[in-house]
mmCIF file with all atom_site columns, C-alpha atoms and ligand atoms in Angstrom:
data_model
loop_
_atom_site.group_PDB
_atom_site.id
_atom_site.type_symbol
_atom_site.label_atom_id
_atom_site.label_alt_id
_atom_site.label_comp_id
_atom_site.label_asym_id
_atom_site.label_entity_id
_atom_site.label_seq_id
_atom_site.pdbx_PDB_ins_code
_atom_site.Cartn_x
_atom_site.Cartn_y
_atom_site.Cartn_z
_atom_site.occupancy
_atom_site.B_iso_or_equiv
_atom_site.pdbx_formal_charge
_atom_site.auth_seq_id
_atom_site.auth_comp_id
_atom_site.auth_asym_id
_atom_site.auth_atom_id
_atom_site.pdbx_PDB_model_num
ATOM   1   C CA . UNK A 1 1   ? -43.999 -69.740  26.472 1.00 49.00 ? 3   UNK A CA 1
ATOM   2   C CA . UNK A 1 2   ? -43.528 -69.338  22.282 1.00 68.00 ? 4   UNK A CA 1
ATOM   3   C CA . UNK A 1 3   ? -43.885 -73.175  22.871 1.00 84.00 ? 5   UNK A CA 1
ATOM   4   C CA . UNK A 1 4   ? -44.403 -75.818  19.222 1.00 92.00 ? 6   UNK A CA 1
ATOM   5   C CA . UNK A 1 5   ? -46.477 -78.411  18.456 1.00 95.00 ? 7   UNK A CA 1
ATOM   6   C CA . UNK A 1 6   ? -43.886 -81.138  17.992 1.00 97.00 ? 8   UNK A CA 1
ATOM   7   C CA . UNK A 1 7   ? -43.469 -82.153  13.772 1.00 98.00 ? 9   UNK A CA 1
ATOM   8   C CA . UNK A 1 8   ? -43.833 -85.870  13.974 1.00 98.00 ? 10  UNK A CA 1
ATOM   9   C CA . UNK A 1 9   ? -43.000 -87.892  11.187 1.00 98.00 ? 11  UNK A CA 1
ATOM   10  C CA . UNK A 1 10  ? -44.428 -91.233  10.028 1.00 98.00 ? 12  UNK A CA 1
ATOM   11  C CA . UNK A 1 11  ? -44.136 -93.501  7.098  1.00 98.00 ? 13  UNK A CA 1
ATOM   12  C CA . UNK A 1 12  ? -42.762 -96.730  6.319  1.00 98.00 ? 14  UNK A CA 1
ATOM   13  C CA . UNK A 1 13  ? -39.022 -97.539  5.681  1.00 98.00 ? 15  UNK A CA 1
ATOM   14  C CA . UNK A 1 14  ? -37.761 -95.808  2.791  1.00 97.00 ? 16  UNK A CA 1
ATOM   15  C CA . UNK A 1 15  ? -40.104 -92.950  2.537  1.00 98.00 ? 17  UNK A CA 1
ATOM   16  C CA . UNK A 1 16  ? -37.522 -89.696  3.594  1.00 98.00 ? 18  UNK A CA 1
ATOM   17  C CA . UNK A 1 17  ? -38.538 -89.759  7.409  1.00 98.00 ? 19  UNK A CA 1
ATOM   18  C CA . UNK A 1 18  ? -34.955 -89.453  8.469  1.00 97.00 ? 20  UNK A CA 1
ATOM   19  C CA . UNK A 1 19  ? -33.879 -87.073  5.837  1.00 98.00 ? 21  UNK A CA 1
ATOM   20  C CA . UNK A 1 20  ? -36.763 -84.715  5.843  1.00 98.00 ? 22  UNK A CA 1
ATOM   21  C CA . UNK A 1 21  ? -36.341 -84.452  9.399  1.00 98.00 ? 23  UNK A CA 1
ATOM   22  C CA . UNK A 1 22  ? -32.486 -83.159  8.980  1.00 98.00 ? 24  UNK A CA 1
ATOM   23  C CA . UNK A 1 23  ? -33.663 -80.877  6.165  1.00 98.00 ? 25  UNK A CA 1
ATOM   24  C CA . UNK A 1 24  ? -36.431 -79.522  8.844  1.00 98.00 ? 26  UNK A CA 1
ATOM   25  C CA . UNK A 1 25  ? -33.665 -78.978  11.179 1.00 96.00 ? 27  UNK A CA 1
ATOM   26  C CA . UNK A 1 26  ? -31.764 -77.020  9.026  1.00 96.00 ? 28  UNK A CA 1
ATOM   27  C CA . UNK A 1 27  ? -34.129 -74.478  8.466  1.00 96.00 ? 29  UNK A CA 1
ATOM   28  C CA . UNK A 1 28  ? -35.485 -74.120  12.177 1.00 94.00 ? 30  UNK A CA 1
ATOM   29  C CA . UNK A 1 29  ? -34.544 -74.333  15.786 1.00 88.00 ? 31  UNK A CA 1
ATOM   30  C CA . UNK A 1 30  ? -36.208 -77.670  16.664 1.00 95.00 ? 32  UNK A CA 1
ATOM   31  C CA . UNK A 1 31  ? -34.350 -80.209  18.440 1.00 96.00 ? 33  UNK A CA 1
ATOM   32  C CA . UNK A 1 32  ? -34.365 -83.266  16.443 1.00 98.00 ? 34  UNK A CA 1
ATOM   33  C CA . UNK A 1 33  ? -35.022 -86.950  17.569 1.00 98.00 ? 35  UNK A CA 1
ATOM   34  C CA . UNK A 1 34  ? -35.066 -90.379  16.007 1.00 98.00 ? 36  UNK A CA 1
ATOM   35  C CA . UNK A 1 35  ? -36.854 -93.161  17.738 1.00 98.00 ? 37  UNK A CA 1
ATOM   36  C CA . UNK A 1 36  ? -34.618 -95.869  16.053 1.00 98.00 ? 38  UNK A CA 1
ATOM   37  C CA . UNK A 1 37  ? -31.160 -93.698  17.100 1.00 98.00 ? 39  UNK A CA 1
ATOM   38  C CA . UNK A 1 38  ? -32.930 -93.499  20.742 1.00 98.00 ? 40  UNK A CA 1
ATOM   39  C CA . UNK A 1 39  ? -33.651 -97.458  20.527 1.00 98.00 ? 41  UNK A CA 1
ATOM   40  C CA . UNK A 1 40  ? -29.680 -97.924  19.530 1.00 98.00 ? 42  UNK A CA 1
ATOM   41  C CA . UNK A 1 41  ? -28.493 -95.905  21.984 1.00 98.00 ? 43  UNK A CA 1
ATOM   42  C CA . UNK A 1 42  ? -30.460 -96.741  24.581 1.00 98.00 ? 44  UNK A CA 1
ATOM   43  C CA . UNK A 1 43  ? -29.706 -101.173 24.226 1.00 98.00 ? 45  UNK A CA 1
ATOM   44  C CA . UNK A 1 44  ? -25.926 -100.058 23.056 1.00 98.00 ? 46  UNK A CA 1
ATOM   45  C CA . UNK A 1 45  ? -26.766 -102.121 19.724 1.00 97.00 ? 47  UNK A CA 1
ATOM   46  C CA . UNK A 1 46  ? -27.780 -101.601 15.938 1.00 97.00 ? 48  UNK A CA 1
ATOM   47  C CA . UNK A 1 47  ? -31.202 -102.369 15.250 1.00 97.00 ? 49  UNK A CA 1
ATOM   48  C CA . UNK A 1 48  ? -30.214 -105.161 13.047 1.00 97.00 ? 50  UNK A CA 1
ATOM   49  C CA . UNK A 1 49  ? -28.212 -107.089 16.508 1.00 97.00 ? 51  UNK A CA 1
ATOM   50  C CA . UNK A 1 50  ? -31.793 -105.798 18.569 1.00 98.00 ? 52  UNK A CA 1
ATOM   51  C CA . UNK A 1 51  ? -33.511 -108.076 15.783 1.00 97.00 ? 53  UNK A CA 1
ATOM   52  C CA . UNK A 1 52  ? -31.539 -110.909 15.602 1.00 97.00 ? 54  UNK A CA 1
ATOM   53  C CA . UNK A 1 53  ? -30.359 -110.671 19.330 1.00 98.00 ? 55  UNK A CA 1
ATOM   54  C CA . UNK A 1 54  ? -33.457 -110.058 21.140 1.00 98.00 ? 56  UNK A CA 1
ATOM   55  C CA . UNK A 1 55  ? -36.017 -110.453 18.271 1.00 97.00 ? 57  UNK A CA 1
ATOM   56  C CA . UNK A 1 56  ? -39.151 -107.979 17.237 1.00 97.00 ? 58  UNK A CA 1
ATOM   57  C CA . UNK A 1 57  ? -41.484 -108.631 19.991 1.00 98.00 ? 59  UNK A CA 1
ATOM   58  C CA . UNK A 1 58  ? -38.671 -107.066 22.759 1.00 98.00 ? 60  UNK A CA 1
ATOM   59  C CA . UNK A 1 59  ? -37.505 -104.389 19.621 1.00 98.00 ? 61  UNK A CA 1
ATOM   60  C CA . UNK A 1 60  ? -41.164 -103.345 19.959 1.00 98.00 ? 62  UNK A CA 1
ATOM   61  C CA . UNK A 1 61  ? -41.325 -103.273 23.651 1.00 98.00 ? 63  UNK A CA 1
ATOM   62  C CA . UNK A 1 62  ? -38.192 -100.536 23.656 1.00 98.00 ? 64  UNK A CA 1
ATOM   63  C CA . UNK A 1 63  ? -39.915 -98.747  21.149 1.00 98.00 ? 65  UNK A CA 1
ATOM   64  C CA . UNK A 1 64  ? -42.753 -98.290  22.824 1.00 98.00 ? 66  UNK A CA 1
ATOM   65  C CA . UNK A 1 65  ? -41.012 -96.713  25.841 1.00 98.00 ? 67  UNK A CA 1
ATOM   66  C CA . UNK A 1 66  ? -39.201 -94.767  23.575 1.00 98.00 ? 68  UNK A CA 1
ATOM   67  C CA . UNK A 1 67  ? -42.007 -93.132  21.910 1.00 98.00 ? 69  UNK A CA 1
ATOM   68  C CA . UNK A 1 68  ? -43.634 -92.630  25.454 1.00 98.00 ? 70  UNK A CA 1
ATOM   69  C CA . UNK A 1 69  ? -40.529 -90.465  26.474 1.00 98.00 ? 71  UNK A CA 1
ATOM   70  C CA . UNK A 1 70  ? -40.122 -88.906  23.451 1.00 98.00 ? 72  UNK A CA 1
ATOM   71  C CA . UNK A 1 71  ? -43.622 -87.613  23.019 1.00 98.00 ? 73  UNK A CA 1
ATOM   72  C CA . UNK A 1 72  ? -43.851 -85.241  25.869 1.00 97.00 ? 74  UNK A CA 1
ATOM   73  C CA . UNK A 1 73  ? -41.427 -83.190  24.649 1.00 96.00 ? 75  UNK A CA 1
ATOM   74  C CA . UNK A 1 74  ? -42.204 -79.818  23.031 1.00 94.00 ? 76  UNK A CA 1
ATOM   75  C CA . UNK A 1 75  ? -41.207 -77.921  19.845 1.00 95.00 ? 77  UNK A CA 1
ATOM   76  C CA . UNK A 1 76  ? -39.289 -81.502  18.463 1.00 97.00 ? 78  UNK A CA 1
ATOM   77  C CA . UNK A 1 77  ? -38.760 -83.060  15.269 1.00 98.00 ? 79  UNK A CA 1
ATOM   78  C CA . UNK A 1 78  ? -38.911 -86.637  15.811 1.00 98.00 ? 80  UNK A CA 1
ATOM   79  C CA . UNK A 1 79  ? -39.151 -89.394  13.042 1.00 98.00 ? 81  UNK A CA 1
ATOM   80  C CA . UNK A 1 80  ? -40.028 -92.907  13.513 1.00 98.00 ? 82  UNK A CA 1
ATOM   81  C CA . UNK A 1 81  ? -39.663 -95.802  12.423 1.00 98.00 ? 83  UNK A CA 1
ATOM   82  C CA . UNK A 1 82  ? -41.790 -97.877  10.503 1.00 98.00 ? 84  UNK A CA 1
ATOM   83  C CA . UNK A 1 83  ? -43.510 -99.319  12.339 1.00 98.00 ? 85  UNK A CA 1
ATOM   84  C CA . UNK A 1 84  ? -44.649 -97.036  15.052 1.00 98.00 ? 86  UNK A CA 1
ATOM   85  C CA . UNK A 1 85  ? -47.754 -96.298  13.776 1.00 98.00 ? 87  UNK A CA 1
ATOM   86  C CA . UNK A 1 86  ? -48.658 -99.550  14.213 1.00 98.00 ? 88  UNK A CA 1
ATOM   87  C CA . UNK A 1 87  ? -49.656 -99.493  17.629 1.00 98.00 ? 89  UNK A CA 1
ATOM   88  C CA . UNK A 1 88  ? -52.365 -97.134  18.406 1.00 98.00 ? 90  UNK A CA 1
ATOM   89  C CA . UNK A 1 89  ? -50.992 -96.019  22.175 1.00 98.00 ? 91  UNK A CA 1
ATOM   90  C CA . UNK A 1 90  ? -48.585 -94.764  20.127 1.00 98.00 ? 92  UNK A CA 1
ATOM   91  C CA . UNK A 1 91  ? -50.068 -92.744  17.984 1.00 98.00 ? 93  UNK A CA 1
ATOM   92  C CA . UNK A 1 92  ? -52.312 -91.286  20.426 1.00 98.00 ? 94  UNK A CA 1
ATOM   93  C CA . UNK A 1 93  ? -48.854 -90.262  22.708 1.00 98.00 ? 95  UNK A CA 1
ATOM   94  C CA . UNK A 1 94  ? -47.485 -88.674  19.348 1.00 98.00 ? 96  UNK A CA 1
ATOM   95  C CA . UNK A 1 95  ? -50.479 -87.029  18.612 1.00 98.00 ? 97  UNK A CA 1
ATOM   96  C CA . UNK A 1 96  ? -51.068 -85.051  21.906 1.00 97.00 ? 98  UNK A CA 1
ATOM   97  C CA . UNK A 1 97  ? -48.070 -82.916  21.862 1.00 96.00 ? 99  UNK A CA 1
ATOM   98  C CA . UNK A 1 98  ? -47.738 -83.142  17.798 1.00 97.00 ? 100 UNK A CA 1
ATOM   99  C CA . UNK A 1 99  ? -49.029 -82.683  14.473 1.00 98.00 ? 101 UNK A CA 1
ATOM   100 C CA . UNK A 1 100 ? -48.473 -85.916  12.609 1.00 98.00 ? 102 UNK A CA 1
ATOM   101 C CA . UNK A 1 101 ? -47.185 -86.166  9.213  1.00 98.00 ? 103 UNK A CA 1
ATOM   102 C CA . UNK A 1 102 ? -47.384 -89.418  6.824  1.00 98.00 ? 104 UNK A CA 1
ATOM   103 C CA . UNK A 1 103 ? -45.291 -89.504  4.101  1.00 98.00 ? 105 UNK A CA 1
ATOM   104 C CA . UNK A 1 104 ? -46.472 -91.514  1.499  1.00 98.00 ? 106 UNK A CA 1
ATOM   105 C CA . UNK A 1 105 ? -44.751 -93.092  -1.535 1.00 98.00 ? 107 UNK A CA 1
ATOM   106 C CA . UNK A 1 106 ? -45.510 -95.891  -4.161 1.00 98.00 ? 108 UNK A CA 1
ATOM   107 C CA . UNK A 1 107 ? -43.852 -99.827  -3.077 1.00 98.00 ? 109 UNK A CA 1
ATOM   108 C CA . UNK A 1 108 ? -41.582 -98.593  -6.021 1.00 98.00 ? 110 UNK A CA 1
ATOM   109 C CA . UNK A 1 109 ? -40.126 -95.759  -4.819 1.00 98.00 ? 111 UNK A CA 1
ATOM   110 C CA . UNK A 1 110 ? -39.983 -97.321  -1.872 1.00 98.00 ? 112 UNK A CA 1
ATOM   111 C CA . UNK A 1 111 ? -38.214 -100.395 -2.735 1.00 98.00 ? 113 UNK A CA 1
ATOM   112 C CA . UNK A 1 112 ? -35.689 -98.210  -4.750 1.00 97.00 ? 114 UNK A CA 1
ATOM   113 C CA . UNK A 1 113 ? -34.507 -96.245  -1.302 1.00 97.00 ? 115 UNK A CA 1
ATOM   114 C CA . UNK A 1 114 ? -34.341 -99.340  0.847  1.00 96.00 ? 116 UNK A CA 1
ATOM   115 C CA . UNK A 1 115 ? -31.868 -101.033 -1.630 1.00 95.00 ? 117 UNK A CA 1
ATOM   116 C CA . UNK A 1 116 ? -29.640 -97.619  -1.722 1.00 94.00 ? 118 UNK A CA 1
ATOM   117 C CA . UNK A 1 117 ? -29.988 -97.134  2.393  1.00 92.00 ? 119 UNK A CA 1
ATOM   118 C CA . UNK A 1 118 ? -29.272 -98.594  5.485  1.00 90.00 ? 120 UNK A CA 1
ATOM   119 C CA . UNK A 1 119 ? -29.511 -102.547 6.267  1.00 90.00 ? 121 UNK A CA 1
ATOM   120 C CA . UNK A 1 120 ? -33.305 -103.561 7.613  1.00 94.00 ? 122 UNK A CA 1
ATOM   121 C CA . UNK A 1 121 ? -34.239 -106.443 9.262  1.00 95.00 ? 123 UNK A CA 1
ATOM   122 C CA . UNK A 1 122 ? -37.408 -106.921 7.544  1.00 95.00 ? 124 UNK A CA 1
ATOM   123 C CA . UNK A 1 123 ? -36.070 -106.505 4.379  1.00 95.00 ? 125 UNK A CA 1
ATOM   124 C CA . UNK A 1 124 ? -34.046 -109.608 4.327  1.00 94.00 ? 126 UNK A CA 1
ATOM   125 C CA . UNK A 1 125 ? -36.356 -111.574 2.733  1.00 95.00 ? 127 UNK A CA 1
ATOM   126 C CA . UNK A 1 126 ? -35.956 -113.491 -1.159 1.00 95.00 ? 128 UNK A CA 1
ATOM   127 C CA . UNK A 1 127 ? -38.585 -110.422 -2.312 1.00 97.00 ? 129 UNK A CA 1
ATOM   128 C CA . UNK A 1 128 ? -38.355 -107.509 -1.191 1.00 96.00 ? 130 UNK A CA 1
ATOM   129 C CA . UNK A 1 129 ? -41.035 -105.772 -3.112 1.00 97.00 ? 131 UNK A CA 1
ATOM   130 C CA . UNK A 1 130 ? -43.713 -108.369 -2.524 1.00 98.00 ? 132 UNK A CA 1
ATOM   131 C CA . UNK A 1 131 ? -42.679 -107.786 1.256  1.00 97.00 ? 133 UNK A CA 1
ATOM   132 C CA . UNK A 1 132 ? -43.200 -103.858 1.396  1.00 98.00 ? 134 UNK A CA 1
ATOM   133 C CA . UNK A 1 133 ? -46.381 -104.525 -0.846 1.00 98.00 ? 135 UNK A CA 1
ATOM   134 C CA . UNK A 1 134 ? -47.899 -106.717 1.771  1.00 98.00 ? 136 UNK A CA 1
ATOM   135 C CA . UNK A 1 135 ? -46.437 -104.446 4.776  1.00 98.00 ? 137 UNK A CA 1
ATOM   136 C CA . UNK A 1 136 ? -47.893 -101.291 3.441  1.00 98.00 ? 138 UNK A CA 1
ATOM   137 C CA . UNK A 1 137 ? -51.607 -103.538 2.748  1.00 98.00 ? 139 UNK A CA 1
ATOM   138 C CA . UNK A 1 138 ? -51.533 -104.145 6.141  1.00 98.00 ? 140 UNK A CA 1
ATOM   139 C CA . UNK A 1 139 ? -50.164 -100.398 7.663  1.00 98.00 ? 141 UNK A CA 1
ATOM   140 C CA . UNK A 1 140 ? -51.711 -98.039  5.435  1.00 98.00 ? 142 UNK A CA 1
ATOM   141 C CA . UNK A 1 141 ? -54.736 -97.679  7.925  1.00 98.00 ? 143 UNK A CA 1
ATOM   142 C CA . UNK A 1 142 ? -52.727 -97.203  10.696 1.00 98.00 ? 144 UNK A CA 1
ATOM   143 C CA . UNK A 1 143 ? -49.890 -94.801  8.407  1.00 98.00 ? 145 UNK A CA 1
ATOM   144 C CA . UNK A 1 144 ? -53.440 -92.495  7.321  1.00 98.00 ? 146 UNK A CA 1
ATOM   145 C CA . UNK A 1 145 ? -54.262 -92.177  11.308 1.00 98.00 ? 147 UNK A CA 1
ATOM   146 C CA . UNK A 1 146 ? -51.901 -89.091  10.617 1.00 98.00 ? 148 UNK A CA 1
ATOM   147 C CA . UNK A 1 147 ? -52.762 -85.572  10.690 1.00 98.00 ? 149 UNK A CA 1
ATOM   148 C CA . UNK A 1 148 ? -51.723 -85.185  7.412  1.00 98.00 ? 150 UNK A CA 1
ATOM   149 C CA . UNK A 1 149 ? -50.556 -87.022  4.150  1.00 98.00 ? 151 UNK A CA 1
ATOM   150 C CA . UNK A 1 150 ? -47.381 -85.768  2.467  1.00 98.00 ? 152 UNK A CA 1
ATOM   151 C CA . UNK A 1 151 ? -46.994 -87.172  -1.058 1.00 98.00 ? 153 UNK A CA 1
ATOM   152 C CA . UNK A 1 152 ? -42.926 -88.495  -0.583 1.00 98.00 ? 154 UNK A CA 1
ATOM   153 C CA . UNK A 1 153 ? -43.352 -90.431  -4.047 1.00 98.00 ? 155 UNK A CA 1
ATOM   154 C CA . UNK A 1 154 ? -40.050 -89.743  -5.941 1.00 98.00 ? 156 UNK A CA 1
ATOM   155 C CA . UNK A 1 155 ? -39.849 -86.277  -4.416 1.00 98.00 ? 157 UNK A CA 1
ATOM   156 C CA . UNK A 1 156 ? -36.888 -84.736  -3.418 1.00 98.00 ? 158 UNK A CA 1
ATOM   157 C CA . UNK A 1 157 ? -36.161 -84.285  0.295  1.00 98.00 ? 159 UNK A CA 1
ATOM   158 C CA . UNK A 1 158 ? -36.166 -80.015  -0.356 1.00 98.00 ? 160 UNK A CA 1
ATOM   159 C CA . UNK A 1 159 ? -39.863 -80.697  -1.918 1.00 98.00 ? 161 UNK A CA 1
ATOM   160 C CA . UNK A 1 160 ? -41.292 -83.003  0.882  1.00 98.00 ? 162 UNK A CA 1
ATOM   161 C CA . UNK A 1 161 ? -39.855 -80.335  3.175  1.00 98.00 ? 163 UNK A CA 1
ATOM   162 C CA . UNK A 1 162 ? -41.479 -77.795  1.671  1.00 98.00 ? 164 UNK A CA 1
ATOM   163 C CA . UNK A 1 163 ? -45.047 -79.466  1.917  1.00 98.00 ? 165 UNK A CA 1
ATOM   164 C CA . UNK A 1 164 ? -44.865 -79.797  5.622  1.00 98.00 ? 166 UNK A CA 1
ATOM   165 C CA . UNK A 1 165 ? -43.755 -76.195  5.995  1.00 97.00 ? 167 UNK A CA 1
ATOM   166 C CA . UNK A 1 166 ? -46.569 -74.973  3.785  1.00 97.00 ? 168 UNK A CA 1
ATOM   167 C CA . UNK A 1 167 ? -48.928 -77.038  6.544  1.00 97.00 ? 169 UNK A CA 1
ATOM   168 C CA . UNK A 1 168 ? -47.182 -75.414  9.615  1.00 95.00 ? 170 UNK A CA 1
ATOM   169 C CA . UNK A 1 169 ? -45.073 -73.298  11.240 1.00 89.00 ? 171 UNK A CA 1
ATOM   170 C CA . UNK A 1 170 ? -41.548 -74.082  11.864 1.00 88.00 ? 172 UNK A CA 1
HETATM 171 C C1 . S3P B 2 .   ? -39.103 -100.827 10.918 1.00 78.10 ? 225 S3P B C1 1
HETATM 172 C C2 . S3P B 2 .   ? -38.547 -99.696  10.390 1.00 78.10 ? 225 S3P B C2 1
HETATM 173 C C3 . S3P B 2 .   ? -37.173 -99.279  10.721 1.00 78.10 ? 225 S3P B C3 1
HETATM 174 C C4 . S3P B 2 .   ? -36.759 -99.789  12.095 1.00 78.10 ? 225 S3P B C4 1
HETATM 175 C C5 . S3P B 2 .   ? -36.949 -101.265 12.172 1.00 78.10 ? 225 S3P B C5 1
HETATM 176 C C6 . S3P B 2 .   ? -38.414 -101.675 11.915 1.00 78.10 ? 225 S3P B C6 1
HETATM 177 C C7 . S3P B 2 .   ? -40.483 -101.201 10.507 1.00 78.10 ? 225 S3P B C7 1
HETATM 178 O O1 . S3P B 2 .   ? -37.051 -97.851  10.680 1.00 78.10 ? 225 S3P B O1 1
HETATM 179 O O2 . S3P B 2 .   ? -37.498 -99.159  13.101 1.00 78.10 ? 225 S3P B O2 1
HETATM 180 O O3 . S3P B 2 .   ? -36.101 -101.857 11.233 1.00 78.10 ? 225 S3P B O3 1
HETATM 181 O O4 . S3P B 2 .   ? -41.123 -102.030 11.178 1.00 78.10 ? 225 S3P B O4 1
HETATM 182 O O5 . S3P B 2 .   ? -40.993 -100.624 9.511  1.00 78.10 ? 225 S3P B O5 1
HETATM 183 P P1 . S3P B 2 .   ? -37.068 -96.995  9.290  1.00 78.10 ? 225 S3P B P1 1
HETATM 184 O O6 . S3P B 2 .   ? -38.504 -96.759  8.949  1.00 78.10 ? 225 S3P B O6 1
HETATM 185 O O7 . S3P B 2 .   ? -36.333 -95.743  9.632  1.00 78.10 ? 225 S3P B O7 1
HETATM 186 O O8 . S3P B 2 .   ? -36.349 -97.820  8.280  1.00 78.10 ? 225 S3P B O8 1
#
């Protein structure tokens, strides 16, 4: 028995998802899962080559599975990517084994990780922060389907941490 709720985190790119997970590691048991690190592992490429190789519509379709597997598991951190949310079979597989967390930041903040992080496929556009503005227009309904709303904006990984703790047991 003794068995968690899974911690499921949500958010778009750039909002700590990754990094808050770790830190949530670190200061429980939980196994720890990424969809996107799943995704890579699972078509032997970087999301980046899944874009431009196979396009989004297929990077989707993996995704999807991914989350399906993923979501029966018990007592897991799991972040996700971006655009996860998006799809509401998702959410609802998320949702019955975990409490859902959205962490929310300002297009600001957010442009200011994406530019010091990883490369993103759908950042590789002439504006960046016109692109995340009209992203998050279009997401934020799906992004507040969450259980609850962490405020990420300019907060320190430790801090956003601490929110979700002060919501749940680790
Ligand atoms: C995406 C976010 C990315 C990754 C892919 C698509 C999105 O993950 O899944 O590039 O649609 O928002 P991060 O949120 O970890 O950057």
């Amino acid at each position: 028995m003794n068995e968690k709720k899974n911690i499921v985190l949500i958010g778009f790119m750039g909002c700590g998802k990754s990094k808050t997970s770790r830190e949530l590691a670190t200061r429980c048991a939980r196994r720890r899962y990424s969809t996107d690190k799943m995704i890579q592992r699972k078509e032997g490429m970087t999301i980046p080559e899944i874009f431009r190789l196979k396009g989004e519509a297929y990077f989707r379709r993996v995704e999807k599975d991914v989350v399906a597997k993923v979501a029966v598991r018990k007592n897991a951190i799991i972040d996700c990517g971006g655009g996860v949310a998006v799809d509401p079979e998702n959410m609802a597989h998320l949702k019955k084994n975990g409490v859902v967390f959205y962490l929310k930041a300002s297009p600001k903040c957010l442009f200011e990780n994406i530019k010091a992080g990883k490369p993103r496929p759908l950042m590789q556009v002439a504006d960046p922060l016109a692109k995340i503005k009209e992203l998050l227009r279009l997401r934020e309904k799906h992004y507040r389907k969450a259980d609850h709303v962490i405020d990420a904006n300019f907060k320190t990984i430790p801090d956003i941490a601490d929110q979700i703790e002060s919501l749940i047991a680790l």
